[in-house]
Coordinates of C-alpha atoms in Angstrom, one line a residue:
X1387 CA 55.1 -42.4 138.4
X1388 CA 51.3 -44.5 137.9
X1389 CA 49.7 -41.7 137.4
X1390 CA 52.2 -39.9 134.6
X1391 CA 51.6 -43.6 132.7
X1392 CA 47.7 -44.0 132.6
X1393 CA 47.6 -40.6 130.7
X1394 CA 50.9 -41.9 128.4
X1395 CA 49.4 -45.2 128.1
X1396 CA 45.8 -43.9 126.9
X1397 CA 47.2 -41.1 124.0
X1398 CA 49.5 -43.8 122.7
X1399 CA 45.9 -46.4 121.8
X1400 CA 43.6 -43.4 121.0
X1401 CA 45.6 -43.9 118.0
X1402 CA 46.3 -46.6 117.6
X1403 CA 43.0 -47.8 117.7
X1404 CA 42.3 -45.4 115.4
X1405 CA 44.2 -47.8 112.9
X1406 CA 41.6 -52.0 114.1
X1407 CA 39.3 -51.4 110.5
X1408 CA 35.9 -52.3 111.9
X1409 CA 34.6 -55.1 110.0
X1410 CA 36.6 -58.7 108.8
X1411 CA 38.4 -58.4 104.6
X1412 CA 35.7 -60.2 102.6
X1413 CA 38.3 -63.3 100.9
X1414 CA 38.6 -63.7 104.8
X1415 CA 35.2 -63.8 105.9
X1416 CA 34.4 -66.1 103.3
X1417 CA 32.9 -70.2 102.6
X1418 CA 34.8 -72.3 100.9
X1419 CA 34.4 -72.8 96.3
X1420 CA 32.7 -76.6 96.9
X1421 CA 33.2 -76.4 92.6
X1422 CA 37.5 -76.5 93.8
X1423 CA 38.6 -80.1 92.1
X1424 CA 40.3 -81.9 94.9
X1425 CA 43.2 -84.8 94.4
X1426 CA 41.5 -87.9 95.4
X1427 CA 44.1 -89.3 98.5
X1428 CA 46.6 -92.2 98.3
X1429 CA 47.8 -94.0 100.7
X1430 CA 51.0 -96.6 100.3
X1431 CA 52.8 -98.9 101.9
X1432 CA 55.0 -97.5 104.0
X1433 CA 57.9 -100.1 104.3
X1434 CA 58.4 -98.5 100.9
X1435 CA 61.8 -97.9 99.6
X1436 CA 63.4 -99.4 102.2
X1437 CA 66.5 -101.3 102.7
X1438 CA 67.5 -104.6 103.8
X1439 CA 70.3 -104.3 105.5
X1440 CA 71.6 -107.8 107.3
X1441 CA 73.8 -109.1 110.0
X1442 CA 77.3 -109.6 108.1
X1443 CA 80.8 -111.2 109.2
X1444 CA 83.6 -108.4 109.6
X1445 CA 86.0 -107.7 107.0
X1446 CA 89.6 -107.0 107.4
X1447 CA 90.3 -103.2 109.0
X1448 CA 93.5 -102.2 106.1
X1449 CA 91.1 -103.9 103.1
X1450 CA 87.9 -101.1 104.6
X1451 CA 90.6 -99.2 103.9
X1452 CA 92.3 -99.6 100.7
X1453 CA 88.4 -99.0 99.2
X1454 CA 88.2 -96.3 100.3
X1455 CA 91.4 -94.4 99.8
X1456 CA 91.8 -92.6 96.5
X1457 CA 94.3 -93.8 93.9
X1458 CA 97.4 -92.5 92.1
X1459 CA 96.6 -90.2 89.0
X1460 CA 92.9 -89.3 90.3
X1461 CA 93.8 -86.3 90.9
X1462 CA 95.0 -84.2 94.4
X1463 CA 97.8 -82.2 93.9
X1464 CA 100.4 -83.5 92.2
X1465 CA 100.2 -82.3 89.1
X1466 CA 100.2 -79.0 89.9
X1467 CA 102.8 -76.0 89.3
X1468 CA 102.9 -74.8 92.2
X1469 CA 104.2 -71.5 91.2
X1470 CA 101.5 -70.3 89.8
X1471 CA 99.5 -70.5 93.2
X1472 CA 99.0 -67.7 95.5
X1473 CA 101.4 -67.1 97.7
X1474 CA 103.3 -70.3 98.1
X1475 CA 106.3 -68.5 96.3
X1476 CA 106.8 -65.4 98.2
X1477 CA 109.7 -62.9 98.3
X1478 CA 112.9 -63.0 100.3
X1479 CA 112.0 -67.3 100.7
X1480 CA 114.9 -67.6 98.0
X1481 CA 113.4 -69.7 95.1
X1482 CA 111.6 -72.4 98.6
X1483 CA 107.4 -72.5 98.9
X1484 CA 106.3 -71.0 101.9
X1485 CA 105.3 -75.0 104.5
X1486 CA 102.9 -72.6 106.3
X1487 CA 105.1 -73.5 109.3
X1488 CA 105.8 -70.7 111.9

């Protein structure tokens, strides 16, 4: 098996070696252009934009929940016409909405 593998590897490597360029492209080995303008480095404080969070007394969880709960009339599905939604009025359900519970 090994005697067959060496000639097969050599026959595969020879055509691939012909595809390799002999010299590197000029743009790759060209020196850097010293006339190109470079922006001057600048420094900024490490703590720029950091918000300060101090320890506060705990708040009542009921008040916190009320603060994040959506207010009535602020959106949602209460004013929607459910009869126009696909799948809500299915034939054969006797006019009842499909609630999805199976």
